[in-house]
Short mmCIF file of C-alpha atoms in Angstrom, two decimals:
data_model
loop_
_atom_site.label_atom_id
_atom_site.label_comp_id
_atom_site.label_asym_id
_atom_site.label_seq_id
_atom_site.Cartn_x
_atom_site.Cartn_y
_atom_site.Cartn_z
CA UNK U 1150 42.04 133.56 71.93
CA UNK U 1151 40.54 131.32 69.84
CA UNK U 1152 42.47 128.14 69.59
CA UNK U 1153 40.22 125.42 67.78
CA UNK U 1154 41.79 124.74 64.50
CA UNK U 1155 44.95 124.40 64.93
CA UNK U 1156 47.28 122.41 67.53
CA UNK U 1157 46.85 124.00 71.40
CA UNK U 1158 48.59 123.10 74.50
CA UNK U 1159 47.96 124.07 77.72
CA UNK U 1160 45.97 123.26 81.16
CA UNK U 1161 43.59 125.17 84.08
CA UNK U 1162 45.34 124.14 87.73
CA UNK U 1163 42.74 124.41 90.03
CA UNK U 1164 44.99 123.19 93.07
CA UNK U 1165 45.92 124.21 95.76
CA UNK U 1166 45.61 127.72 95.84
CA UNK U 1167 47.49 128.50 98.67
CA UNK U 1168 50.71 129.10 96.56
CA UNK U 1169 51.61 133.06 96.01
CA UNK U 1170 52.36 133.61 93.40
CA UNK U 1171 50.61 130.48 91.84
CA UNK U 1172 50.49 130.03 88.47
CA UNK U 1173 46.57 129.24 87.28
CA UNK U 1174 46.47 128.38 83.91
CA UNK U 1175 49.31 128.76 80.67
CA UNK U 1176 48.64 128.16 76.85
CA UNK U 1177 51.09 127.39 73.52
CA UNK U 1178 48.78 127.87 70.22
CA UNK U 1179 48.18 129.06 66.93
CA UNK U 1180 45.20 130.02 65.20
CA UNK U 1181 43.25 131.90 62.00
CA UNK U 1182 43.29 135.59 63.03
CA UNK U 1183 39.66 136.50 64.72
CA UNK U 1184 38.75 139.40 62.50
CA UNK U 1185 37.58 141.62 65.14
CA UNK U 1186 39.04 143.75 67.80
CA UNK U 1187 38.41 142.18 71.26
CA UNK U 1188 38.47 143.24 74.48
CA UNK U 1189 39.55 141.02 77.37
CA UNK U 1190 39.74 141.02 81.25
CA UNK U 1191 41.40 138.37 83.86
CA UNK U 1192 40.97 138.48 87.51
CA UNK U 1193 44.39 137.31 87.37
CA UNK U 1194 47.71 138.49 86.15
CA UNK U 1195 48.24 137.66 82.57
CA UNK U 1196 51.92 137.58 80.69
CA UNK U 1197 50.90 137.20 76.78
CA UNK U 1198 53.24 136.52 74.53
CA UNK U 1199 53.62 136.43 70.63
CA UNK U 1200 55.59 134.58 69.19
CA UNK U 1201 54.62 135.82 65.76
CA UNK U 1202 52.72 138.97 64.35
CA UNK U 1203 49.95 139.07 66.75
CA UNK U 1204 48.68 142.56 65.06
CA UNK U 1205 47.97 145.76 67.96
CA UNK U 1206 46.59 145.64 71.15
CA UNK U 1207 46.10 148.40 73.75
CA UNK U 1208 45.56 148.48 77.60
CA UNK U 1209 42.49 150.50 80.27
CA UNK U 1210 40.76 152.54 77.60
CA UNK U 1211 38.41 152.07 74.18
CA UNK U 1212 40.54 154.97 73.17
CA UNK U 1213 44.02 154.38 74.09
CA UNK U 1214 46.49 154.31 71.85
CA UNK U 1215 47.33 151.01 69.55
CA UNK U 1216 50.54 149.32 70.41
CA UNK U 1217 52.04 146.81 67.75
CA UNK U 1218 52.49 143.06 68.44
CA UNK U 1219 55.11 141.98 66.58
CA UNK U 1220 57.29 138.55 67.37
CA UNK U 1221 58.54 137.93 70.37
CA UNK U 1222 57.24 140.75 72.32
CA UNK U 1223 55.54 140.11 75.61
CA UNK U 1224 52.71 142.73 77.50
CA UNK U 1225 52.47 141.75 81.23
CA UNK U 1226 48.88 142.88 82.64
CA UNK U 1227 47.57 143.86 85.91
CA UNK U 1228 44.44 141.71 87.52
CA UNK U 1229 41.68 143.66 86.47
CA UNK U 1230 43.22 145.76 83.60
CA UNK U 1231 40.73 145.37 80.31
CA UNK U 1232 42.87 145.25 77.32
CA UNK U 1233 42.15 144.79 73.34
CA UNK U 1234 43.59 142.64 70.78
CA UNK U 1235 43.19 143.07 67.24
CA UNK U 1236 44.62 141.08 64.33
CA UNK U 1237 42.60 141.89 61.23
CA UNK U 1238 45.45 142.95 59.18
CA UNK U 1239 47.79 139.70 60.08
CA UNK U 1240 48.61 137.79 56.89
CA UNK U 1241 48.99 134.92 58.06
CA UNK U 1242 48.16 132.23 61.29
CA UNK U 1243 48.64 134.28 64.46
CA UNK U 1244 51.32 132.34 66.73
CA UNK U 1245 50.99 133.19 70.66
CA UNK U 1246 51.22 131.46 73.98
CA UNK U 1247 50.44 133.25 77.93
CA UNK U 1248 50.35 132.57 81.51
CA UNK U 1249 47.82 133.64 84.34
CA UNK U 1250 48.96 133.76 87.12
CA UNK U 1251 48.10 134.83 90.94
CA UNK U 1252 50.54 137.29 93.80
CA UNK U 1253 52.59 138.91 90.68
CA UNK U 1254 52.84 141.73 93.30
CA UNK U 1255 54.85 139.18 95.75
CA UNK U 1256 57.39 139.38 92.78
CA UNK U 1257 58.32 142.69 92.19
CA UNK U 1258 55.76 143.28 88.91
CA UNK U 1259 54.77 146.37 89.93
CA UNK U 1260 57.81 148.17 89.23
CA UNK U 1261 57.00 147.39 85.25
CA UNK U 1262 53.92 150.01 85.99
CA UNK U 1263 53.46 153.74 86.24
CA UNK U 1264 51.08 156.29 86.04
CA UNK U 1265 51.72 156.72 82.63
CA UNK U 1266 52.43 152.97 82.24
CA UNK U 1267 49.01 150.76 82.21
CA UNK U 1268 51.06 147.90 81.31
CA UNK U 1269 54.84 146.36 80.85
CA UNK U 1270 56.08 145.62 77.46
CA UNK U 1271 58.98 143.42 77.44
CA UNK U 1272 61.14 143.04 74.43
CA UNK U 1273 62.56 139.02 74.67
CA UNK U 1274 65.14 139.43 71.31
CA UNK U 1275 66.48 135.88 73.03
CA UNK U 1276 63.33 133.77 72.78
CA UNK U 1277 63.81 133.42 77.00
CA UNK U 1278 60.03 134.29 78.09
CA UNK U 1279 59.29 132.07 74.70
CA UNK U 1280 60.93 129.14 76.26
CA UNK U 1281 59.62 129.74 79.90
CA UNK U 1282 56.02 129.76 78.65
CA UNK U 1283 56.30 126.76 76.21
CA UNK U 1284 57.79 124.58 79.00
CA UNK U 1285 55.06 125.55 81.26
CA UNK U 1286 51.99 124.85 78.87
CA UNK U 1287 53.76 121.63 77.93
CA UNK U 1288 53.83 120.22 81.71
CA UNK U 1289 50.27 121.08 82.10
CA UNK U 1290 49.32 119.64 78.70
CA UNK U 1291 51.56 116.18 79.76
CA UNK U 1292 50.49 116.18 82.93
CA UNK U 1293 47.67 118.23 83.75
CA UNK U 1294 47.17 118.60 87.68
CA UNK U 1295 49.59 116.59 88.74
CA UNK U 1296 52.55 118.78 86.51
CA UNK U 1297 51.20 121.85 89.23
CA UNK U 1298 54.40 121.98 91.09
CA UNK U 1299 56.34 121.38 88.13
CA UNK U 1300 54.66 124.34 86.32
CA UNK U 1301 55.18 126.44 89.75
CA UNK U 1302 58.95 126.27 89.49
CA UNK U 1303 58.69 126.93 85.96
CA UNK U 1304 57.02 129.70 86.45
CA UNK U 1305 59.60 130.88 89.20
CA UNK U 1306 62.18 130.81 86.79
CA UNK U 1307 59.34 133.04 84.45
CA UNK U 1308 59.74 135.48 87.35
CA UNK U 1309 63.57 135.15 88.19
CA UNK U 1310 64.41 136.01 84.56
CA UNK U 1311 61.88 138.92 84.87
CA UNK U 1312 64.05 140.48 87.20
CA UNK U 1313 66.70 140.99 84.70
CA UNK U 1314 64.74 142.87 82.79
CA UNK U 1315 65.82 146.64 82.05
CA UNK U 1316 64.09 149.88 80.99
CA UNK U 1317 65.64 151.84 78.06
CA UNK U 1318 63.47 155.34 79.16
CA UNK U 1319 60.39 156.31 80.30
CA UNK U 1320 58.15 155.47 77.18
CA UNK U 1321 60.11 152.60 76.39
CA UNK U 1322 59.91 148.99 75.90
CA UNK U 1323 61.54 146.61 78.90
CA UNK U 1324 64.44 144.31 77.37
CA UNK U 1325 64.91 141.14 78.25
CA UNK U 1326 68.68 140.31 77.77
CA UNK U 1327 69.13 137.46 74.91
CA UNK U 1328 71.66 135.76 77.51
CA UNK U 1329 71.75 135.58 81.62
CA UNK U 1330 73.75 137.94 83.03
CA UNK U 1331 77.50 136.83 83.92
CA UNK U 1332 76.90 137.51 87.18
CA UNK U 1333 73.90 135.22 87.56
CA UNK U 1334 76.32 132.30 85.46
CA UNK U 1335 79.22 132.90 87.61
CA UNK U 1336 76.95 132.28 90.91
CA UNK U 1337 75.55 129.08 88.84
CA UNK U 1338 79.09 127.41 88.38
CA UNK U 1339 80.29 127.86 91.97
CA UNK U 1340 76.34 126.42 93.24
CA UNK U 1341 77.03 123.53 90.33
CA UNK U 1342 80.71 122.38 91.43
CA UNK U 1343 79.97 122.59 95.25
CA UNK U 1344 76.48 120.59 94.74
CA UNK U 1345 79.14 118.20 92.90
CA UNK U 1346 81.77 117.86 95.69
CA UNK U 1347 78.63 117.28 98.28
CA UNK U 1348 77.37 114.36 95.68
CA UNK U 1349 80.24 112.86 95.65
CA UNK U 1350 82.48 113.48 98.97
CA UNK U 1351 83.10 110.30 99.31
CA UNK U 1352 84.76 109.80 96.17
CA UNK U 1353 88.00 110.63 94.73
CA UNK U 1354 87.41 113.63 92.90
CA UNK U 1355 89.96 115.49 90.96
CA UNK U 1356 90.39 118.65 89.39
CA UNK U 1357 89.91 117.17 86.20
CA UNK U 1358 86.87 114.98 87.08
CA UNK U 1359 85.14 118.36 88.44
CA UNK U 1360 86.08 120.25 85.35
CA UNK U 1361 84.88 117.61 83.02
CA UNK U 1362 81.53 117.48 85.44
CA UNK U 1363 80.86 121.21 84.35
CA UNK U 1364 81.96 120.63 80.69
CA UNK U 1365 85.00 123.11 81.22
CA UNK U 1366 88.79 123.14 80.65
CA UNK U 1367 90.65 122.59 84.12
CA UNK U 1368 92.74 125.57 83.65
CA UNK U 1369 89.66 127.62 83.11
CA UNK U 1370 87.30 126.45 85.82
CA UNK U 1371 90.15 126.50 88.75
CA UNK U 1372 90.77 130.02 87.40
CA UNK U 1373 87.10 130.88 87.41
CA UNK U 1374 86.07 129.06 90.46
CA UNK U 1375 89.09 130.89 92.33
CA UNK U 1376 88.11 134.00 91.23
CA UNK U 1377 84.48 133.67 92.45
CA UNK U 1378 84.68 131.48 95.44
CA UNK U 1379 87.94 133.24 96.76
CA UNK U 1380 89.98 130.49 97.10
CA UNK U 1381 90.66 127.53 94.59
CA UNK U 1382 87.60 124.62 93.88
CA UNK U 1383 89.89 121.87 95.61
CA UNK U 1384 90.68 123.81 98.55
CA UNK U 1385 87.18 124.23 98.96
CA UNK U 1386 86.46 120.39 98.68
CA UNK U 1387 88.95 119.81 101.67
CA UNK U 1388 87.30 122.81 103.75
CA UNK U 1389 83.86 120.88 102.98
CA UNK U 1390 85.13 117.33 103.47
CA UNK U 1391 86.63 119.12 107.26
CA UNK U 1392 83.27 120.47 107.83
CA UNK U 1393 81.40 116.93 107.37
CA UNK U 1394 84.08 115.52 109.16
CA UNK U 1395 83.65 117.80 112.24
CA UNK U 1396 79.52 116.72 112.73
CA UNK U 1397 80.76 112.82 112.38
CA UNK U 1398 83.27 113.50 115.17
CA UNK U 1399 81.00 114.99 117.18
CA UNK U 1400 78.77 111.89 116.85
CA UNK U 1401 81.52 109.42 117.90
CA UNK U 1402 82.43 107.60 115.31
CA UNK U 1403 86.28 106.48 114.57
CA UNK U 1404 88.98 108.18 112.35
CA UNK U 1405 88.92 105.28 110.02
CA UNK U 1406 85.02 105.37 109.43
CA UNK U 1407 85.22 108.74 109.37
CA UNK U 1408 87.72 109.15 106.62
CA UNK U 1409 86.36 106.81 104.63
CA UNK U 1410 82.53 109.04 104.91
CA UNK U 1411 84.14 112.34 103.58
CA UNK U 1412 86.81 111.08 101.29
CA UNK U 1413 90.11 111.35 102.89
CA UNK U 1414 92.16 107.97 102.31
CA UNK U 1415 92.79 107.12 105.37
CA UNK U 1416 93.04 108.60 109.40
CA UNK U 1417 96.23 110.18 108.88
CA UNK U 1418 94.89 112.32 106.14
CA UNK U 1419 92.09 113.33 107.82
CA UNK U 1420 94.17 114.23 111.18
CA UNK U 1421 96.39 116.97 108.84
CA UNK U 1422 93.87 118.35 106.81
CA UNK U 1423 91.74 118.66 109.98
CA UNK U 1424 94.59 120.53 111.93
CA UNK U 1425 95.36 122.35 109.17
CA UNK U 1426 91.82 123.97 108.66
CA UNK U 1427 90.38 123.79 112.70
CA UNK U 1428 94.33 124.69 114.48
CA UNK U 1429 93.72 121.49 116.56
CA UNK U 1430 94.02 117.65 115.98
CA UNK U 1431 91.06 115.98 115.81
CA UNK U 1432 90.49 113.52 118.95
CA UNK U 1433 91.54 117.47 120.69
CA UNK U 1434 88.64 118.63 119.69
CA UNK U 1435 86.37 115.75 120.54
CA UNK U 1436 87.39 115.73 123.89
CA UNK U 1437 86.73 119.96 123.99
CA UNK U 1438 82.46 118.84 123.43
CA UNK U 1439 82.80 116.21 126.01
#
């Protein structure tokens, strides 16, 4: 992994090392290929990427089989596992970038192994792991070893979008899909609007000012957000604004004050929607944690 000639980013964490997993070090570089088949071992996990023809490699043995290393192809390694890269016959500058990091077993890597599977190669037609690893070697390159928990939730997200990786057989690859599933987007845009109605309780917020928020048509996030939260996005801002309301009641403060914390216009509003959602009026319910 020669990286001398040519631009190289990257940084070595060395703190803490409490953190499992942690990530330890990540790299983003090209270079002149080596000439020579090499073999390499990390006492850590290693994910290495290429993100151009990085030649063959192969995994535990002098005499295992050659794999190909073509663009955008990742091989995630055990701690311990030797493995060989070779990139006589590559044309051109070799373009590659990895991670090493610690307690990949704390994140479900070892289902990428078998006995008759030294090693996972993951397929990333998307550019996803690309991204993941290029925003990690940048923070530590910016900001060395004070970008450490920065590059730890980085490499979080590494992991989380590991987990949507699927097998196509026994002897095949692992593909990454090119998007996130719809699943994982629908969860994001409920998270997203109700982290917006906390933000902003206070405020008038409309349908349209929500919908605008999350760059989205008002007819198509109330019908999305309704069809993933179980009940439409505003009647889930007054059920939240209720639920604020109910610990400030419970602290003594007045109607007025109150209304005026969790957005309602006035006491009168709050009083309805509060009946309307609890089955009693508030100053009723006060007096009931007396």
């Amino acid at each position: 992994m020669n990286t001398k000639r040519y631009p190289w980013m990257g940084h070595a964490w060395t703190t803490p090392r409490d953190a499992s997993p942690r990530v330890v070090s990540a790299a983003w570089c090209q270079r002149d290929p080596v000439r020579l088949a090499r073999r390499i071992v990390h006492e850590f996990w290693v994910l290495d990427y290429s993100r151009s023809d990085c030649g063959r490699g192969r995994v535990g043995s002098a005499r295992a089989r050659w794999w190909p290393r073509p663009p955008r192809v990742a091989h995630l390694y055990r701690p311990g596992t030797p493995f060989w890269e070779d990139d006589t016959a590559v044309g051109g500058r070799v373009c590659e970038a990895w991670v090493l990091f610690s307690g990949g077993e704390h994140a479900d890597l070892e289902r990428f192994f078998s006995a008759d599977r030294p090693f996972g190669r993951i397929v990333d037609p998307g550019g996803r792991i690309e991204a993941r690893l290029y925003d990690i070697a940048l923070t530590g390159h910016r900001r060395g070893e004070a970008g450490f928990w920065t590059a730890q939730a980085q490499l979080a997200a590494l992991l989380d979008d590991l987990q949507g990786v699927r097998p196509h057989g026994p002897h095949e690859p692992f593909i990454l899909p090119a998007t996130r599933r719809a699943d994982e987007q629908a969860e994001d845009l409920v998270e997203a609007a109700r982290n917006f109605f906390r933000d902003h309780l206070a405020e008038r917020i409309t349908l349209a000012r929500a919908a605008a928020h999350l760059g989205m048509s008002q007819s198509s996030f109330s019908h999305r957000y309704t069809a993933l939260a179980g009940r439409p996005p505003m009647a889930d801002l007054a059920a939240m604004r209720v639920e604020a309301a109910t610990g400030l009641l419970l602290r003594g403060l007045k109607l007025d004050a109150i209304a005026r914390q969790v957005g309602f216009c006035d006491a009168f509003h709050l009083s309805r929607a509060f009946r309307r959602h609890r089955g009693v009026a508030p100053s009723r319910f006060r007096q009931q944690f007396r």
